Each structure stands twice: as structure tokens, then as C-alpha cells.
Short mmCIF file of C-alpha atoms in Angstrom, two decimals:
data_model
loop_
_atom_site.label_atom_id
_atom_site.label_comp_id
_atom_site.label_asym_id
_atom_site.label_seq_id
_atom_site.Cartn_x
_atom_site.Cartn_y
_atom_site.Cartn_z
CA MET A 68 113.38 104.74 118.29
CA SER A 69 116.52 103.86 120.23
CA ILE A 70 119.82 105.03 118.79
CA LYS A 71 122.67 102.53 118.77
CA SER A 72 126.36 103.30 118.84
CA LEU A 73 129.27 101.88 116.89
CA SER A 74 131.65 102.27 119.79
CA SER A 75 131.32 99.29 122.11
CA THR A 76 129.72 95.90 122.55
CA HIS A 77 130.11 92.57 124.26
CA ILE A 78 130.54 89.43 122.18
CA SER A 79 131.44 86.08 123.62
CA ASP A 80 131.36 82.48 122.42
CA GLY A 81 130.18 83.54 118.99
CA THR A 82 127.20 85.51 120.30
CA ALA A 83 126.83 89.28 120.15
CA SER A 84 124.73 91.55 122.26
CA PRO A 85 121.65 92.91 120.50
CA GLY A 86 122.86 96.51 120.49
CA ARG A 87 124.29 97.78 117.24
CA ALA A 88 127.83 98.46 118.30
CA MET A 89 131.44 98.09 117.34
CA THR A 90 134.20 96.41 119.27
CA SER A 91 137.60 98.06 119.39
CA ARG A 92 140.59 96.48 117.69
CA PRO A 93 143.78 95.51 119.55
CA GLU A 94 145.88 98.60 120.13
CA SER A 95 149.42 97.39 119.29
CA SER A 96 150.45 97.13 115.64
CA GLU A 97 151.51 93.48 116.01
CA GLU A 98 148.19 92.53 117.56
CA LEU A 99 146.40 94.45 114.84
CA LYS A 100 148.30 92.61 112.07
CA GLU A 101 147.62 89.26 113.72
CA SER A 102 143.95 90.15 114.09
CA LEU A 103 143.70 91.11 110.42
CA ARG A 104 145.40 87.86 109.36
CA GLU A 105 142.98 85.87 111.48
CA GLU A 106 139.99 87.74 110.02
CA LYS A 107 141.26 87.11 106.48
CA ARG A 108 141.68 83.38 107.17
CA ILE A 109 138.14 83.13 108.56
CA ARG A 110 136.74 85.18 105.67
CA LEU A 111 138.33 82.77 103.16
CA LYS A 112 136.80 79.89 105.11
CA VAL A 113 133.40 81.55 104.84
CA ASP A 114 133.96 82.17 101.12
CA PHE A 115 134.64 78.50 100.51
CA ARG A 116 131.66 77.20 102.47
CA LEU A 117 129.05 79.88 101.82
CA CYS A 118 129.73 81.32 98.36
CA THR A 119 130.10 77.89 96.74
CA ILE A 120 126.78 76.46 97.90
CA ALA A 121 125.08 79.86 97.52
CA GLY A 122 126.15 79.94 93.86
CA LEU A 123 124.65 76.50 93.31
CA LEU A 124 121.40 77.30 95.10
CA CYS A 125 121.04 80.65 93.39
CA SER A 126 121.49 78.87 90.06
CA LEU A 127 118.27 76.92 90.57
CA ASN A 128 116.12 79.82 89.37
CA LEU A 129 118.23 80.24 86.24
CA LEU A 130 118.45 76.46 85.91
CA ASP A 131 114.67 76.46 85.65
CA SER A 132 114.70 79.22 83.05
CA GLY A 133 117.47 77.37 81.19
CA ILE A 134 115.48 74.14 81.09
CA ILE A 135 112.20 75.66 79.99
CA SER A 136 113.80 78.03 77.48
CA SER A 137 115.82 75.18 75.91
CA ALA A 138 112.74 72.97 75.91
CA SER A 139 110.75 75.74 74.23
CA VAL A 140 112.63 75.23 70.96
CA THR A 141 111.96 71.47 71.03
CA SER A 142 108.61 69.71 70.69
CA MET A 143 107.49 70.65 74.23
CA LEU A 144 105.32 73.60 73.27
CA HIS A 145 103.40 71.48 70.74
CA ASP A 146 103.26 68.39 72.96
CA LEU A 147 101.71 70.27 75.88
CA GLY A 148 99.62 72.72 73.87
CA LEU A 149 101.73 75.67 75.03
CA ASP A 150 102.10 76.92 71.45
CA GLN A 151 98.51 78.21 71.43
CA ASP A 152 97.73 81.84 72.25
CA ASN A 153 100.10 83.08 75.00
CA ARG A 154 100.16 79.94 77.13
CA TYR A 155 103.98 79.76 77.21
CA SER A 156 104.19 83.32 78.54
CA VAL A 157 101.48 82.52 81.08
CA SER A 158 103.49 79.52 82.32
CA ILE A 159 106.40 81.88 83.00
CA LEU A 160 104.11 84.52 84.50
CA ILE A 161 102.40 82.16 86.94
CA PHE A 162 105.76 80.96 88.30
CA THR A 163 106.70 84.54 89.09
CA VAL A 164 103.33 85.40 90.66
CA ALA A 165 103.54 82.38 92.99
CA SER A 166 107.11 83.30 93.90
CA VAL A 167 106.24 86.93 94.69
CA CYS A 168 103.32 85.91 96.95
CA PHE A 169 105.51 83.76 99.21
CA GLN A 170 108.71 85.83 99.32
CA LEU A 171 108.26 87.81 102.54
CA PRO A 172 107.13 84.85 104.72
CA ALA A 173 109.81 82.66 103.12
CA THR A 174 112.54 85.20 103.92
CA VAL A 175 111.40 85.48 107.53
CA ALA A 176 111.41 81.66 107.66
CA VAL A 177 115.12 81.65 106.80
CA ARG A 178 115.75 83.45 110.10
CA LEU A 179 113.24 81.44 112.14
CA LEU A 180 114.06 77.93 110.81
CA GLY A 181 117.74 78.52 110.10
CA PRO A 182 119.51 78.28 106.72
CA ARG A 183 120.34 74.56 106.95
CA ILE A 184 116.76 73.36 107.31
CA PHE A 185 115.22 76.00 105.06
CA PHE A 186 117.54 75.77 102.05
CA SER A 187 117.83 71.97 102.08
CA LEU A 188 114.03 71.66 102.18
CA VAL A 189 113.28 74.11 99.37
CA THR A 190 116.11 72.80 97.16
CA PHE A 191 114.91 69.20 97.45
CA SER A 192 111.36 70.39 96.73
CA PHE A 193 112.57 72.24 93.64
CA GLY A 194 114.26 69.09 92.35
CA LEU A 195 111.25 66.89 93.00
CA ILE A 196 108.83 69.26 91.25
CA THR A 197 111.22 69.67 88.28
CA LEU A 198 111.54 65.87 88.02
CA CYS A 199 107.75 65.45 88.06
CA THR A 200 107.41 68.00 85.24
CA ALA A 201 109.02 65.43 82.92
CA PHE A 202 105.86 63.32 83.14
CA ILE A 203 103.10 65.87 82.53
CA HIS A 204 100.89 65.73 79.45
CA THR A 205 98.93 68.99 79.20
CA TRP A 206 99.52 72.71 79.49
CA LYS A 207 97.23 72.83 82.56
CA GLU A 208 99.52 70.39 84.36
CA MET A 209 102.46 72.58 83.39
CA ILE A 210 100.72 75.60 84.96
CA LEU A 211 100.23 73.63 88.20
CA MET A 212 103.89 72.59 88.27
CA ARG A 213 104.94 76.20 87.72
CA VAL A 214 102.83 77.41 90.65
CA LEU A 215 104.37 74.80 92.97
CA LEU A 216 107.84 75.57 91.67
CA GLY A 217 107.38 79.31 92.21
CA ALA A 218 106.28 78.74 95.81
CA ALA A 219 109.22 76.42 96.47
CA MET A 220 111.72 78.86 94.98
CA SER A 221 110.35 82.02 96.59
CA GLY A 222 112.81 82.25 99.48
CA ILE A 223 116.04 81.27 97.75
CA TYR A 224 117.09 84.66 96.29
CA PRO A 225 116.09 86.86 99.24
CA GLY A 226 117.23 84.26 101.76
CA LEU A 227 120.69 84.00 100.23
CA ALA A 228 120.97 87.79 99.94
CA LEU A 229 120.10 88.05 103.65
CA LEU A 230 122.58 85.33 104.64
CA ILE A 231 125.47 86.72 102.59
CA SER A 232 124.92 90.30 103.73
CA SER A 233 124.98 89.02 107.33
CA TRP A 234 128.45 87.50 106.92
CA TYR A 235 130.44 90.26 105.21
CA ARG A 236 131.46 93.83 105.82
CA ARG A 237 129.98 96.41 103.46
CA GLU A 238 133.19 96.85 101.44
CA GLU A 239 133.28 93.08 100.80
CA LEU A 240 129.71 92.54 99.66
CA GLN A 241 129.72 93.20 95.92
CA LEU A 242 132.50 90.71 95.16
CA ARG A 243 130.68 88.03 97.19
CA PHE A 244 127.46 88.67 95.30
CA ALA A 245 129.60 88.40 92.16
CA PHE A 246 130.90 85.01 93.32
CA LEU A 247 127.31 83.93 93.88
CA GLN A 248 126.30 85.19 90.46
CA SER A 249 129.33 83.62 88.76
CA GLY A 250 128.48 80.19 90.11
CA GLN A 251 124.94 80.72 88.96
CA LEU A 252 126.06 81.71 85.47
CA ILE A 253 128.44 78.80 85.06
CA VAL A 254 125.70 76.36 86.06
CA LEU A 255 123.22 78.05 83.70
CA ALA A 256 125.62 78.11 80.75
CA THR A 257 126.71 74.53 81.35
CA GLY A 258 123.05 73.60 81.70
CA GLY A 259 122.49 74.88 78.15
CA ILE A 260 125.18 72.54 76.85
CA VAL A 261 123.78 69.69 78.97
CA ASN A 262 120.31 70.41 77.57
CA TYR A 263 121.76 70.08 74.07
CA GLY A 264 123.06 66.63 74.98
CA LEU A 265 119.86 65.60 76.73
CA ASN A 266 117.79 66.68 73.74
CA ARG A 267 119.77 64.19 71.66
CA LEU A 268 118.38 61.42 73.90
CA HIS A 269 114.99 62.06 72.26
CA GLY A 270 113.18 58.73 71.95
CA ASN A 271 115.36 56.82 74.41
CA GLY A 272 113.40 55.15 77.18
CA GLY A 273 110.19 56.32 75.58
CA LEU A 274 110.94 59.91 76.63
CA LYS A 275 111.28 63.00 74.47
CA GLY A 276 114.27 65.32 74.62
CA TRP A 277 112.57 67.95 76.77
CA GLN A 278 111.44 65.27 79.24
CA TRP A 279 115.05 64.15 79.70
CA MET A 280 115.97 67.77 80.51
CA PHE A 281 113.48 68.00 83.36
CA LEU A 282 114.15 64.47 84.63
CA VAL A 283 117.95 64.56 84.86
CA GLN A 284 118.29 68.09 86.20
CA GLY A 285 115.50 67.51 88.71
CA LEU A 286 117.40 64.51 90.08
CA VAL A 287 120.59 66.57 90.33
CA ALA A 288 118.74 69.29 92.28
CA CYS A 289 117.39 66.67 94.72
CA VAL A 290 120.93 65.49 95.44
CA ILE A 291 122.10 69.09 95.95
CA GLY A 292 119.20 69.62 98.35
CA ILE A 293 120.31 66.70 100.51
CA ALA A 294 123.94 67.90 100.51
CA THR A 295 122.86 71.44 101.39
CA TYR A 296 121.92 70.46 104.95
CA TRP A 297 125.57 69.75 105.77
CA TRP A 298 127.19 72.20 103.36
CA ILE A 299 125.51 75.54 104.04
CA VAL A 300 126.33 77.58 107.15
CA ASP A 301 124.19 79.30 109.75
CA PHE A 302 124.11 83.02 110.57
CA PRO A 303 127.29 84.42 112.22
CA GLU A 304 125.96 84.39 115.79
CA HIS A 305 125.19 80.64 115.44
CA SER A 306 128.03 79.75 113.09
CA ASN A 307 129.76 77.41 115.54
CA GLN A 308 126.68 75.16 115.27
CA SER A 309 127.21 74.58 111.53
CA PHE A 310 128.60 71.22 110.41
CA ARG A 311 132.42 71.19 110.70
CA PHE A 312 132.75 74.95 110.20
CA LEU A 313 133.95 77.50 112.77
CA THR A 314 135.09 77.00 116.34
CA LYS A 315 133.58 79.18 119.07
CA GLU A 316 136.67 81.40 118.96
CA GLU A 317 136.45 81.80 115.18
CA ALA A 318 132.72 82.50 115.43
CA HIS A 319 133.50 85.23 117.95
CA VAL A 320 135.96 86.85 115.50
CA ALA A 321 133.46 86.57 112.62
CA SER A 322 130.69 88.21 114.68
CA SER A 323 133.02 90.94 115.96
CA ARG A 324 134.07 92.11 112.50
CA ILE A 325 130.45 92.51 111.41
CA GLN A 326 129.56 94.26 114.64
CA ARG A 327 132.36 96.77 114.07
CA ASP A 328 131.10 97.48 110.57
CA ARG A 329 127.42 98.11 111.23
CA GLY A 330 126.46 96.77 114.67
CA ASP A 331 123.61 94.42 113.70
CA VAL A 332 124.91 90.90 114.26
CA VAL A 333 122.02 89.77 116.45
CA PRO A 334 118.43 90.50 115.36
CA ALA A 335 115.92 92.17 117.63
CA PRO A 336 113.17 89.87 118.94
CA PHE A 337 110.73 88.94 116.17
CA THR A 338 107.45 90.84 116.19
CA LEU A 339 105.08 91.78 113.40
CA LYS A 340 105.52 95.44 114.32
CA GLU A 341 109.30 95.13 113.95
CA ILE A 342 108.79 93.74 110.44
CA LEU A 343 106.13 96.20 109.25
CA ARG A 344 107.76 99.42 110.52
CA HIS A 345 110.57 99.06 108.00
CA PHE A 346 108.13 99.48 105.11
CA LEU A 347 107.96 103.17 106.08
CA ASP A 348 111.52 103.67 104.80
CA LEU A 349 111.22 105.06 101.26
CA LYS A 350 114.68 103.77 100.33
CA ILE A 351 113.25 100.25 100.16
CA TYR A 352 110.91 101.30 97.35
CA GLY A 353 113.76 102.86 95.38
CA PHE A 354 115.79 99.67 95.70
CA ALA A 355 112.74 97.59 94.78
CA ALA A 356 112.00 99.72 91.69
CA SER A 357 115.59 99.25 90.50
CA PHE A 358 115.29 95.47 90.73
CA PHE A 359 111.94 95.57 88.92
CA LEU A 360 113.53 97.46 86.04
CA LEU A 361 116.57 95.18 85.99
CA ASN A 362 114.56 91.97 85.82
CA LEU A 363 112.55 93.22 82.86
CA VAL A 364 115.74 92.52 80.93
CA SER A 365 117.04 89.43 82.71
CA THR A 366 113.74 87.57 82.32
CA SER A 367 113.37 88.41 78.66
CA LEU A 368 116.93 87.28 77.92
CA SER A 369 117.13 84.19 80.14
CA TYR A 370 113.78 82.72 79.08
CA PHE A 371 113.72 83.84 75.47
CA LEU A 372 117.37 83.90 74.30
CA PRO A 373 117.12 80.52 72.47
CA ILE A 374 113.90 81.72 70.81
CA ILE A 375 115.57 85.01 69.80
CA LEU A 376 118.49 83.05 68.34
CA GLN A 377 116.15 80.71 66.47
CA SER A 378 113.39 83.04 65.26
CA GLY A 379 115.32 86.31 65.28
CA MET A 380 118.68 85.20 63.91
CA GLY A 381 117.78 82.04 61.98
CA PHE A 382 119.76 79.41 63.91
CA SER A 383 118.59 75.80 64.14
CA THR A 384 117.13 74.30 67.33
CA ASN A 385 120.38 72.69 68.52
CA LYS A 386 122.52 75.70 67.57
CA SER A 387 120.12 78.01 69.40
CA ILE A 388 120.51 75.95 72.56
CA LEU A 389 124.31 75.85 72.24
CA LEU A 390 124.75 79.54 71.34
CA SER A 391 122.69 80.65 74.34
CA ALA A 392 125.48 79.40 76.67
CA PRO A 393 128.58 81.54 75.76
CA PRO A 394 127.07 84.93 76.76
CA TYR A 395 126.64 83.59 80.31
CA TYR A 396 130.23 82.31 80.47
CA TYR A 397 131.39 85.74 79.30
CA ALA A 398 129.25 87.50 81.94
CA VAL A 399 131.48 86.07 84.70
CA ILE A 400 134.26 88.44 83.56
CA PRO A 401 132.43 91.80 83.86
CA VAL A 402 130.59 90.84 87.06
CA VAL A 403 133.84 89.92 88.86
CA LEU A 404 135.86 92.86 87.49
CA SER A 405 133.18 95.47 88.22
CA SER A 406 132.70 94.03 91.71
CA ILE A 407 136.42 94.18 92.49
CA VAL A 408 136.42 97.85 91.50
CA GLY A 409 133.22 98.54 93.44
CA ASP A 410 134.51 96.95 96.66
CA LYS A 411 138.05 98.34 96.43
CA TYR A 412 136.93 101.94 96.02
CA ARG A 413 133.57 101.51 97.84
CA LEU A 414 131.74 102.67 94.74
CA ARG A 415 128.22 101.49 94.06
CA GLY A 416 126.31 104.09 92.05
CA PRO A 417 128.98 104.74 89.36
CA VAL A 418 129.38 101.00 88.76
CA ILE A 419 125.63 100.57 88.32
CA VAL A 420 125.47 103.50 85.89
CA PHE A 421 128.40 102.12 83.85
CA ASN A 422 126.78 98.68 83.63
CA SER A 423 123.47 100.27 82.60
CA LEU A 424 125.17 102.15 79.76
CA CYS A 425 126.81 98.90 78.58
CA LEU A 426 123.42 97.20 78.55
CA ILE A 427 121.89 100.02 76.54
CA ALA A 428 124.72 99.68 74.00
CA GLY A 429 124.16 95.92 73.82
CA PHE A 430 120.45 96.27 73.12
CA ILE A 431 121.09 98.90 70.48
CA MET A 432 123.35 96.37 68.72
CA LEU A 433 120.78 93.59 69.19
CA GLY A 434 117.87 95.65 67.95
CA PHE A 435 119.21 97.87 65.20
CA ALA A 436 122.25 96.19 63.61
CA ASP A 437 121.79 94.26 60.37
CA GLN A 438 124.58 91.71 60.72
CA VAL A 439 123.77 88.60 62.77
CA THR A 440 127.30 88.60 64.27
CA VAL A 441 126.89 92.14 65.59
CA ARG A 442 123.47 91.31 67.02
CA TYR A 443 124.87 88.21 68.72
CA ILE A 444 127.71 90.24 70.25
CA GLY A 445 125.02 92.57 71.58
CA THR A 446 123.63 89.66 73.64
CA TYR A 447 127.07 89.36 75.29
CA LEU A 448 127.11 93.03 76.29
CA ALA A 449 123.53 92.97 77.53
CA THR A 450 123.94 89.73 79.48
CA GLY A 451 127.22 90.82 81.09
CA ALA A 452 125.75 94.18 82.07
CA TYR A 453 122.53 92.97 83.69
CA VAL A 454 124.37 90.21 85.55
CA SER A 455 126.93 92.74 86.84
CA ASN A 456 124.14 95.05 87.96
CA TRP A 457 122.46 92.26 89.91
CA ALA A 458 125.57 91.99 92.11
CA ALA A 459 126.00 95.79 92.23
CA LEU A 460 122.39 96.51 93.20
CA ASN A 461 122.40 93.82 95.89
CA SER A 462 125.51 95.28 97.50
CA TYR A 463 124.07 98.79 97.04
CA GLN A 464 120.97 98.04 99.09
CA ALA A 465 122.79 95.86 101.64
CA SER A 466 125.42 98.56 102.24
CA ASN A 467 122.85 101.22 103.08
CA ILE A 468 120.63 99.56 105.67
CA THR A 469 121.21 98.11 109.13
CA GLY A 470 119.30 95.68 111.32
CA GLN A 471 118.65 92.00 110.60
CA TRP A 472 114.87 92.29 110.24
CA LYS A 473 115.23 95.33 108.00
CA ARG A 474 117.60 93.27 105.86
CA ALA A 475 114.99 90.53 105.69
CA VAL A 476 112.25 92.99 104.73
CA THR A 477 114.43 94.69 102.12
CA ALA A 478 115.61 91.40 100.63
CA ALA A 479 112.01 90.18 100.35
CA ALA A 480 110.77 93.48 98.90
CA VAL A 481 113.45 93.79 96.25
CA THR A 482 113.12 90.13 95.28
CA ALA A 483 109.34 90.46 95.04
CA CYS A 484 109.68 93.46 92.73
CA ASN A 485 112.41 91.59 90.90
CA GLY A 486 109.78 88.93 90.34
CA LEU A 487 107.20 91.47 89.21
CA GLY A 488 109.76 92.68 86.69
CA GLY A 489 109.88 89.08 85.55
CA VAL A 490 106.10 89.15 85.05
CA ALA A 491 106.43 92.14 82.76
CA GLY A 492 109.59 90.76 81.14
CA SER A 493 107.83 87.54 80.17
CA PHE A 494 105.52 89.53 77.86
CA ILE A 495 107.88 91.99 76.18
CA VAL A 496 109.43 89.43 73.80
CA ARG A 497 106.67 89.03 71.21
CA GLN A 498 106.96 86.30 68.62
CA GLN A 499 105.10 88.34 66.02
CA GLU A 500 107.83 91.01 66.23
CA ALA A 501 110.61 88.63 65.16
CA PRO A 502 113.34 89.14 64.08
CA ARG A 503 113.73 92.63 65.65
CA TYR A 504 111.62 92.35 68.82
CA VAL A 505 111.12 96.12 68.92
CA THR A 506 109.06 96.18 72.13
CA ALA A 507 111.67 94.18 74.07
CA ILE A 508 114.49 96.40 72.78
CA TRP A 509 112.88 99.71 73.72
CA VAL A 510 111.53 98.52 77.08
CA SER A 511 114.99 97.22 78.01
CA ILE A 512 116.72 100.45 77.02
CA SER A 513 114.12 102.60 78.79
CA SER A 514 114.29 100.52 81.98
CA HIS A 515 117.99 101.19 82.37
CA ILE A 516 117.60 104.89 81.72
CA PHE A 517 115.20 104.87 84.67
CA ILE A 518 117.73 102.92 86.77
CA ILE A 519 120.32 105.63 86.08
CA CYS A 520 117.81 108.27 87.23
CA ILE A 521 117.07 106.35 90.46
CA ILE A 522 120.79 106.03 91.24
CA ALA A 523 121.28 109.76 90.63
CA ALA A 524 118.45 110.57 93.07
CA PHE A 525 119.89 108.19 95.69
CA SER A 526 123.35 109.73 95.30
CA VAL A 527 122.03 113.22 96.04
CA PHE A 528 120.05 111.96 99.04
CA PHE A 529 123.00 109.96 100.45
CA TYR A 530 125.40 112.87 99.97
CA ILE A 531 123.11 115.28 101.87
CA ALA A 532 122.51 112.72 104.67
CA ASN A 533 126.25 112.02 105.06
CA SER A 534 126.99 115.75 105.19
CA LYS A 535 124.48 116.18 108.01
CA GLN A 536 125.94 113.17 109.81
CA THR A 537 129.44 114.65 109.59
CA LYS A 538 128.19 117.86 111.18
CA GLY A 539 126.45 115.91 113.94
CA LYS A 540 122.97 116.91 112.77
CA LYS A 541 121.74 113.45 111.77
CA VAL A 542 121.97 109.82 112.91
CA ILE A 543 121.67 107.50 109.91
CA GLU A 544 119.83 104.18 110.15
CA GLU A 545 119.38 104.61 113.93
CA THR A 546 123.10 103.85 114.30
CA GLU A 547 125.70 106.33 115.56
CA GLY A 548 128.66 106.58 113.17
CA PHE A 549 126.92 104.88 110.23
CA ARG A 550 127.33 106.52 106.80
CA TYR A 551 125.75 105.74 103.45
CA THR A 552 127.81 104.16 100.66
CA TYR A 553 127.16 105.54 97.20
#
């Protein structure tokens, strides 16, 4: 393996040399201040263009869960025969299985096709499939739609994680993932309120309430897909080719700042060997296991929260749909605050542990309190904590790897295991255990105890590796000068 240095490089016209290297800053203090101001201006420009559309695109997965979970407390389950046996859980499971199967090739496709073509295509496909779901008649047709939807959605999460981690320095990542997550949450929560309104259209135009949910939000997604082609930006080394975005000089500055941080602006030539060799790094499996454990909780809450509110707490159909929205609005606060702290102090592990403890407290309230108000507050704590940990874990893995293809492999691996967690999470909320849902409570608590253990093991490993690097006994991530963030 060749060892790269973080000491020098050549970048011109927005294109960096393949070597992982770091350009030197201007030497005078005035030049340095001007350089920092220019970098900040460009970073804000990237925030506006990338984080906004990324939040919308990332919301599609939760938009789907919002639609189907809201529809699940209407007549949909009976109309399609999904109320028999475990067909509803299977419809959620099959979506996740299809998504997991396509995630690695879809993530590689983001690099090969470019973000503009890839994300506009999959977003429009998502909208079209969602729209068509409004006109199905049987549970078998629903299963088919879910398979197609899972395949279409497979590259969105890992692709966006790859794109965002390519644009920002390591100490900036968690807040940007929080921006992405915040946009996602606002869309999801607002979608719950919209679903309440659409359900009241029941009978209009010969369509039932749940059909209006799929129809209207599918059309909206199609429009977003078309706009995505001009809105989203390319990777830093090709950023001057994006629609009305950066000039060649600005693209050069954007590439230089990433090169200084970790020296991996330009990917190595694509080969199957280059992709597969990264699976030998055991860190990837630790990151993937953490996402599996996290999504056990997020799936159970996002898909089943209206059902928990209805069957577990006794709220009516419309109130269950409405009351499922506020916990997601609240979650914007802890995800942004914890991310600001994480980026400012370059802390990852302690933030993840704190969020995990908050989630455990929330599920204890949800599972063991007698008062409905206390149990409902528990959903706020749990939702805020798992959302915050999604941003924290993404920045944790992105801060501790280098190389564009390794980022692609890691993003695909963690998202695939995130999806497998969704498979398990779709079965832990058991209707026959209402109103306490004991299995879901204990699995959720246990999963986050395991996450704390994984973070503790990583912290010890990273500390030892950094100590060796300081003494000149180890080169981390094949990059001279690179140190782990924990």
C-alpha cells in the first residue's frame, strides 16, 4: 500500500491531484484571514445548495414511513388485506430487503453517474412509484410496490452521506448531517399533519383517505426529482460544472480545504479490487453494527408511532396521526445542539453515549410509566436521541476514514446494516403486546447499551492508534499526519 502525505499537493482549476495531500496556507496573517473569510463564504454557499436539497431528498425515506404509518390507522390495512397475519410487517420488511440488496452498487453509481443524474432519477422514480401505490387493490400489489420503492431508494442515504462527507472538513461534518436530518424531520412531521388533512378528503374523487396520501405526496416527490437535476451539486473536484454554483477559482478553494484536512479529494481509478479491499478494515463492521442497532429503534418508532398512540395510548385515528408529528419537530433541537457541541470540541463518542442514555430514559418512560402524558413525553426523548445519534454516527464514521472509494464502501455498508436493523425493527412492535409493547421496549434499550459498548471499544482502539502515530510508530489510514477523531 502506498502511503500518502498531508504536506503538499497540486490543485488547479478545481481539480486536485490523486495523492492524499495537504496544501499549505498563505503565510502572512492578512492573507490567512482573507483565505479563511473566502473559505467561510464558499462553505455557506455549499450549505445553502447542498444541505437544503439533501434534507429534502433524505426525507423521502421517512416520507414513505410517514405515509404508510399514517395510512395504517385508516382503512388501508383492511382494504388491501394487510390486516391479516403479519402482512403489514412483511410490507415494511420487503422494502428494506430490496433496499439493502441494491445499496452498494447504487452508492458506486453516485460516483460514476454523478449526483445530478443519479439523485434526480431516483427521486422521480420514488415519486412515480408512490403515486402508483394510490391505485393498488391487493396486498400482493402493495408488496410489489414496496420492492420497487426499496430498489429506487437504496442509494439515497449512502449517496448523500458520501456527497456531504466529500464537501466538508471533519470538524464540520456532524452539524451538516444535523442540517440534513433537521430538514428530513421537518418534512416528516409536516407530512403527518398533511396526512391528517388528506385523510379528511376520504370519499372525494372516489378515492379513500389513504389513497390521497400516496397520490399527492407522490406527485410532490416527482416535482422535487425534476428540480433536483439543477439544484444538487457535484463532487468538489467537479463543482464548477454544477448549475450556477461555484466558479473555477471557488472550486479550487473548496477542493484545497478538503485536501488539507484529509487528502482524498480525487478518487483513485475505479476497480473492483479497490472496492473490495476496504472490506478488510474491521472498523467498517463496528460502524455498521452501530447503525444496525440504531435503526432497530428508528424503524419501530417511525413506522409504528401512530399505532402505538392509537392502540397503546388510546388516541383516535386522527389524533394519532396528529400527535405523531410533534416529537419530530422537537428532535430538531437536540440534533442541532448536540452536533454544534460535537463539531466545536471535535467530540464524537461522548455525544453518542449521551444520546444513547437519553434514548434509554425515553423508552423506560414509554414502557413502564402509567400516565399517558409521561409515556408520550418518552416518545420525545427517544425520537430526539435516535435522530441525534444518526447525525453523530455518520460524522463518527466519516471522520475516521479516508479515500473516496472507502467512503463509498463504508456508506453503503452502514446503510445496508441500517436497513437490516429496519428489518428487525419492523417485527419488534407486536400488536398483541399493546399497550406496553414489552419486546420493543427491551430490544430498544438493549440495542443502545450495545452501542455504548461499541463506542467504548472504538475509543480505546483510536486512543492507542493515535498514541502510536504521535510517536511515529504508525501511519493511520495510509495517510501521513492523519489522526482518529473520538
